[in-house]
Coordinates of C-alpha atoms and ligand atoms in Angstrom, one line a residue:
X422 CA 282.0 102.9 100.3
X423 CA 283.8 105.2 100.4
X424 CA 282.9 106.0 97.0
X425 CA 279.6 106.8 97.4
X426 CA 280.7 109.0 100.9
X427 CA 283.0 110.8 98.0
X428 CA 280.4 111.2 95.9
X429 CA 277.8 112.6 98.6
X430 CA 280.3 114.6 99.9
X431 CA 280.9 115.8 96.4
X432 CA 277.0 116.9 95.8
X433 CA 277.0 118.8 99.4
X434 CA 279.7 120.4 98.1
X435 CA 277.7 121.4 94.4
X436 CA 275.0 122.2 96.9
X437 CA 276.3 124.5 99.0
X438 CA 278.0 127.1 95.5
X439 CA 274.5 126.6 94.1
X440 CA 273.3 127.9 97.2
X441 CA 276.3 131.4 98.2
X442 CA 276.0 132.0 94.6
X443 CA 271.7 132.4 94.5
X444 CA 271.8 134.1 97.9
X445 CA 274.6 136.3 95.9
X446 CA 273.3 137.1 93.2
X447 CA 269.6 138.0 95.2
X448 CA 271.1 140.4 97.6
X449 CA 269.0 139.0 100.3
X450 CA 267.9 135.1 101.8
X451 CA 269.3 132.6 104.9
X452 CA 272.6 131.3 104.2
X453 CA 273.5 129.7 107.4
X454 CA 271.0 127.7 108.0
X455 CA 270.9 126.5 104.2
X456 CA 274.9 125.7 104.6
X457 CA 274.5 124.1 107.6
X458 CA 272.3 121.0 106.0
X459 CA 273.8 120.6 103.0
X460 CA 275.2 117.5 103.5
X461 CA 271.7 115.7 105.4
X462 CA 269.8 117.2 102.2
X463 CA 272.3 115.8 99.7
X464 CA 272.6 112.1 101.8
X465 CA 268.5 112.3 101.7
X466 CA 268.5 113.7 97.5
X467 CA 271.7 111.6 95.8
X468 CA 270.9 108.5 98.4
X469 CA 268.3 108.1 100.4
X470 CA 265.2 108.6 98.6
X471 CA 263.3 107.1 95.7
X472 CA 262.5 110.3 93.3
X473 CA 261.6 110.2 89.5
X474 CA 262.6 114.1 88.8
X475 CA 261.0 113.7 85.5
X476 CA 257.7 112.6 86.9
X477 CA 257.5 114.3 90.1
X478 CA 254.0 113.1 91.3
X479 CA 255.1 109.8 90.5
X480 CA 252.9 107.4 93.8
X481 CA 255.6 105.9 94.6
X482 CA 258.0 108.7 95.6
X483 CA 258.9 109.3 99.2
X484 CA 258.7 112.8 100.5
X485 CA 260.2 115.9 101.1
X486 CA 259.4 118.2 103.7
X487 CA 261.4 121.2 104.6
X488 CA 260.2 122.3 107.9
X489 CA 262.5 124.7 108.4
X490 CA 261.3 126.7 104.6
X491 CA 264.0 129.9 105.1
X492 CA 266.6 127.9 104.4
X493 CA 264.7 127.3 100.3
X494 CA 268.1 127.3 98.4
X495 CA 269.3 124.5 100.4
X496 CA 266.3 123.0 98.3
X497 CA 266.5 124.4 95.1
X498 CA 269.8 123.9 95.0
X499 CA 269.0 119.6 95.3
X500 CA 266.2 120.2 93.6
X501 CA 268.4 121.7 90.5
X502 CA 271.0 119.2 91.0
X503 CA 269.4 116.4 90.3
X504 CA 267.4 117.7 87.3
X505 CA 264.0 119.1 88.3
X506 CA 265.0 122.8 87.1
X507 CA 268.1 124.0 84.8
X508 CA 270.5 125.0 87.6
X509 CA 270.2 128.5 86.0
X510 CA 266.5 129.2 86.7
X511 CA 269.0 129.0 90.8
X512 CA 269.7 133.0 89.3
X513 CA 265.8 133.4 89.6
X514 CA 265.5 133.3 93.8
X515 CA 263.3 136.2 95.3
X516 CA 262.9 137.3 91.8
X517 CA 259.2 138.5 91.1
X518 CA 256.9 136.0 89.0
X519 CA 260.2 133.9 90.1
X520 CA 259.4 129.8 91.0
X521 CA 262.2 129.9 93.5
X522 CA 260.5 132.2 96.4
X523 CA 262.4 133.2 99.7
X524 CA 260.1 130.3 100.9
X525 CA 259.4 127.0 99.3
X526 CA 255.9 127.2 97.3
X527 CA 254.5 123.5 96.1
X528 CA 252.2 124.8 93.8
X529 CA 255.3 126.7 91.9
X530 CA 258.0 124.2 92.2
X531 CA 258.1 120.6 91.3
X532 CA 259.9 118.5 93.8
X533 CA 258.7 121.2 96.4
X534 CA 256.1 118.7 98.9
X535 CA 255.2 121.2 101.0
X536 CA 254.5 124.8 101.0
X537 CA 256.9 126.2 104.2
X538 CA 258.2 128.9 105.7
X539 CA 255.8 129.6 108.9
X540 CA 258.0 127.9 111.6
X541 CA 256.1 124.5 113.6
X542 CA 254.0 122.8 110.9
X543 CA 256.1 121.2 108.3
X544 CA 256.5 118.1 111.0
X545 CA 252.4 117.8 111.0
X546 CA 252.2 118.7 107.3
X547 CA 255.1 115.6 106.2
X548 CA 253.3 113.1 109.6
X549 CA 249.0 113.4 107.7
X550 CA 251.6 112.5 104.3
X551 CA 253.1 109.5 106.5
X552 CA 250.1 109.0 107.9
X553 CA 248.5 109.3 103.8
X554 CA 250.7 107.1 102.4
X555 CA 250.7 103.9 105.0
X556 CA 246.7 103.9 104.5
X557 CA 247.1 103.4 101.1
X558 CA 250.4 101.4 100.6
X559 CA 250.7 99.3 104.0
X560 CA 254.1 97.5 104.5
X561 CA 257.1 99.5 102.9
X562 CA 254.7 102.1 102.0
X563 CA 256.7 105.3 100.9
X564 CA 258.4 107.1 103.6
X565 CA 258.9 111.2 104.2
X566 CA 261.9 112.6 105.8
X567 CA 261.3 116.2 107.3
X568 CA 264.4 118.5 108.6
X569 CA 263.5 120.7 111.7
X570 CA 265.5 123.6 112.9
X571 CA 267.2 123.8 116.4
X572 CA 265.0 127.1 117.2
X573 CA 262.1 125.5 115.2
X574 CA 261.6 123.1 117.6
X575 CA 260.5 125.4 120.1
X576 CA 257.6 126.9 118.1
X577 CA 254.2 124.2 120.2
X578 CA 253.2 122.3 117.1
X579 CA 256.2 120.3 116.6
X580 CA 255.3 118.9 120.1
X581 CA 252.1 118.3 119.7
X582 CA 252.9 116.7 116.0
X583 CA 255.6 114.6 118.4
X584 CA 253.0 113.4 120.3
X585 CA 250.6 112.1 117.9
X586 CA 253.0 110.1 115.6
X587 CA 254.9 108.0 118.5
X588 CA 251.8 107.5 119.8
X589 CA 249.5 106.0 116.1
X590 CA 253.7 104.2 115.8
X591 CA 254.3 106.2 112.2
X592 CA 257.3 104.8 111.3
X593 CA 257.0 105.1 108.0
X594 CA 258.7 109.0 109.5
X595 CA 261.6 110.5 110.2
X596 CA 262.7 113.9 111.1
X597 CA 265.9 115.2 111.1
X598 CA 267.1 117.7 113.2
X599 CA 269.5 120.4 112.3
X600 CA 271.4 121.2 115.5
X601 CA 273.3 124.2 115.7
X602 CA 272.7 125.7 117.9
X603 CA 271.8 129.3 116.6
X604 CA 268.2 130.3 116.0
X605 CA 267.4 134.6 114.1
X606 CA 269.5 136.2 116.8
X607 CA 271.5 134.8 119.1
X608 CA 272.6 131.1 120.6
X609 CA 269.4 128.3 121.0
X610 CA 270.5 127.4 124.5
X611 CA 270.3 130.6 126.1
X612 CA 267.4 132.1 123.6
X613 CA 265.5 129.7 124.8
X614 CA 266.5 126.0 125.3
X615 CA 265.7 122.6 123.9
X616 CA 268.0 120.6 125.7
X617 CA 268.0 117.8 126.6
X618 CA 266.6 117.1 123.0
X619 CA 267.1 113.1 122.9
X620 CA 265.5 112.3 126.3
X621 CA 262.3 115.3 125.7
X622 CA 261.8 113.3 121.9
X623 CA 262.2 109.8 123.6
X624 CA 259.8 111.1 125.8
X625 CA 257.1 111.2 123.5
X626 CA 258.0 107.9 121.9
X627 CA 260.1 108.2 119.5
X628 CA 263.4 105.9 118.5
X629 CA 266.0 108.3 118.9
X630 CA 269.7 108.3 116.5
X631 CA 272.9 111.1 117.2
X632 CA 275.1 112.4 114.7
X633 CA 278.3 114.4 113.7
X634 CA 275.2 116.3 110.5
X635 CA 278.3 116.7 108.7
X636 CA 279.5 112.9 108.5
X637 CA 278.2 111.7 105.9
X638 CA 279.4 108.2 106.9
X639 CA 277.0 108.7 110.4
X640 CA 274.3 110.2 107.7
X641 CA 273.9 107.6 106.1
X642 CA 274.7 104.7 108.9
X643 CA 271.9 106.7 111.0
X644 CA 269.0 106.9 108.1
X645 CA 269.2 102.8 107.6
X646 CA 268.5 102.9 111.4
X647 CA 265.9 104.8 110.6
X648 CA 264.0 102.9 107.7
X649 CA 264.7 99.6 110.2
X650 CA 263.2 100.9 113.2
X651 CA 259.2 99.4 113.2
X652 CA 256.7 100.4 115.5
X653 CA 258.1 104.2 116.3
X654 CA 259.1 106.7 113.9
X655 CA 262.9 108.1 114.4
X656 CA 264.9 111.3 114.5
X657 CA 268.5 112.1 113.7
X658 CA 269.5 114.8 116.2
X659 CA 272.3 116.1 113.6
X660 CA 275.3 118.5 115.7
X661 CA 275.7 120.6 112.8
X662 CA 276.8 123.8 112.8
X663 CA 275.5 127.3 110.8
X664 CA 277.2 128.3 108.0
X665 CA 279.7 125.3 107.6
X666 CA 281.8 125.7 105.2
X667 CA 282.4 129.0 105.1
X668 CA 285.1 130.2 107.2
X669 CA 283.7 133.5 108.0
X670 CA 279.9 132.2 108.4
X671 CA 280.6 129.0 110.6
X672 CA 278.9 129.6 113.6
X673 CA 277.8 133.5 112.9
X674 CA 275.0 134.8 114.3
X675 CA 274.9 137.0 111.5
X676 CA 274.3 135.1 108.6
X677 CA 271.0 134.3 109.9
X678 CA 269.4 136.5 106.9
X679 CA 272.3 138.1 105.6
X680 CA 273.7 137.3 101.8
X681 CA 276.7 137.7 100.5
X682 CA 278.7 140.3 99.2
X683 CA 279.9 140.0 95.6
X684 CA 283.6 139.7 97.2
X685 CA 282.9 137.5 99.9
X686 CA 280.7 135.6 96.9
X687 CA 283.8 135.3 95.1
X688 CA 285.8 133.8 98.9
X689 CA 282.9 131.8 99.6
X690 CA 283.0 130.5 96.6
X691 CA 287.0 129.7 96.7
X692 CA 287.1 127.7 99.1
X693 CA 283.9 125.3 98.1
X694 CA 285.8 125.3 95.5
Ligands
TPP1069 C1 256.1 131.0 112.7 C2 257.1 132.1 112.5 N1 258.4 132.9 113.5 C3 259.2 133.4 113.7 C4 259.5 133.1 112.1 C5 260.9 134.6 111.5 N2 262.5 133.2 111.1 C6 262.5 132.3 110.4 S1 263.8 131.7 109.8 C7 264.3 131.5 112.2 C8 265.1 131.4 113.1 C9 265.2 129.3 113.3 O1 266.5 129.2 114.1 P1 266.4 127.8 113.9 O2 265.5 126.9 113.6 O3 267.4 127.0 113.7 O4 267.2 128.0 111.9 P2 268.6 127.8 112.0 O5 269.4 128.1 112.5 O6 268.7 126.5 110.9 O7 268.9 128.5 110.1 C10 262.8 132.8 112.5 C11 262.3 133.2 113.8 C12 259.3 132.6 111.1 N3 259.5 131.8 109.7 N4 257.7 131.7 111.4
MG1070 MG1 269.7 126.9 114.7

């Protein structure tokens, strides 16, 4: 177990290094919400999900939907680390003609299951996938994981999907909420409070698990519990720190959508070495 945790921590560190390098090269993008999700994404891509990078459309695969699509760099970094495309391609982020658009494009990049970026829509898409897979596969169907932002859950469509998933008992769907308490221009509890989150999701007939979203052991255990939960979808409410891993970005709203300058890239990479 300790070895597995160390391996996943190292993958998360590699993902964070890619995020910083890509954004530095692009000169724009969203570091804060990418860094806050790196540990969750590391566990999903390097432990949880059944995937075949050689055959990205393999029907037996699990699905990941990055509902908070602006965190595209964390997804691209994981896909490159996993071998979907060469790591050098990460440096084309946000360049004209690149497969790595500012927000994920499922028609361009293998491994991207859903085009996202307009907040609020990803959970509905993930629900549709989960229902379809259940129809196809019955018991033991492939699982769908959707990563949501805490500002994102202010969107009404999230709650339509939540209501339907609870109603249809979609237990092959797991949502993970990146609860960093920052959105684009301020703290979530000041802009529009979403708490009490656990009570809200329970009221929509979801199984709720609350964890520290940077503790790999807790993430692993929560996903195991989600997989074992029958008759309900599960949401993992993961407390995180926006900008996690780079001291000057941590918990700073200004790093929501700003790229680091060359000297800041250098300092960040030193911290993530
Ligand atoms: C429908 C929609 N409205 C506004 C935006 C602009 N926008 C991009 S990120 C963001 C804030 C999201 O905050 P949160 O969900 O907490 O993301 P995180 O903190 O994980 O970056 C906003 C408002 C958008 N992408 N989509
Ligand atoms: Mg947030």
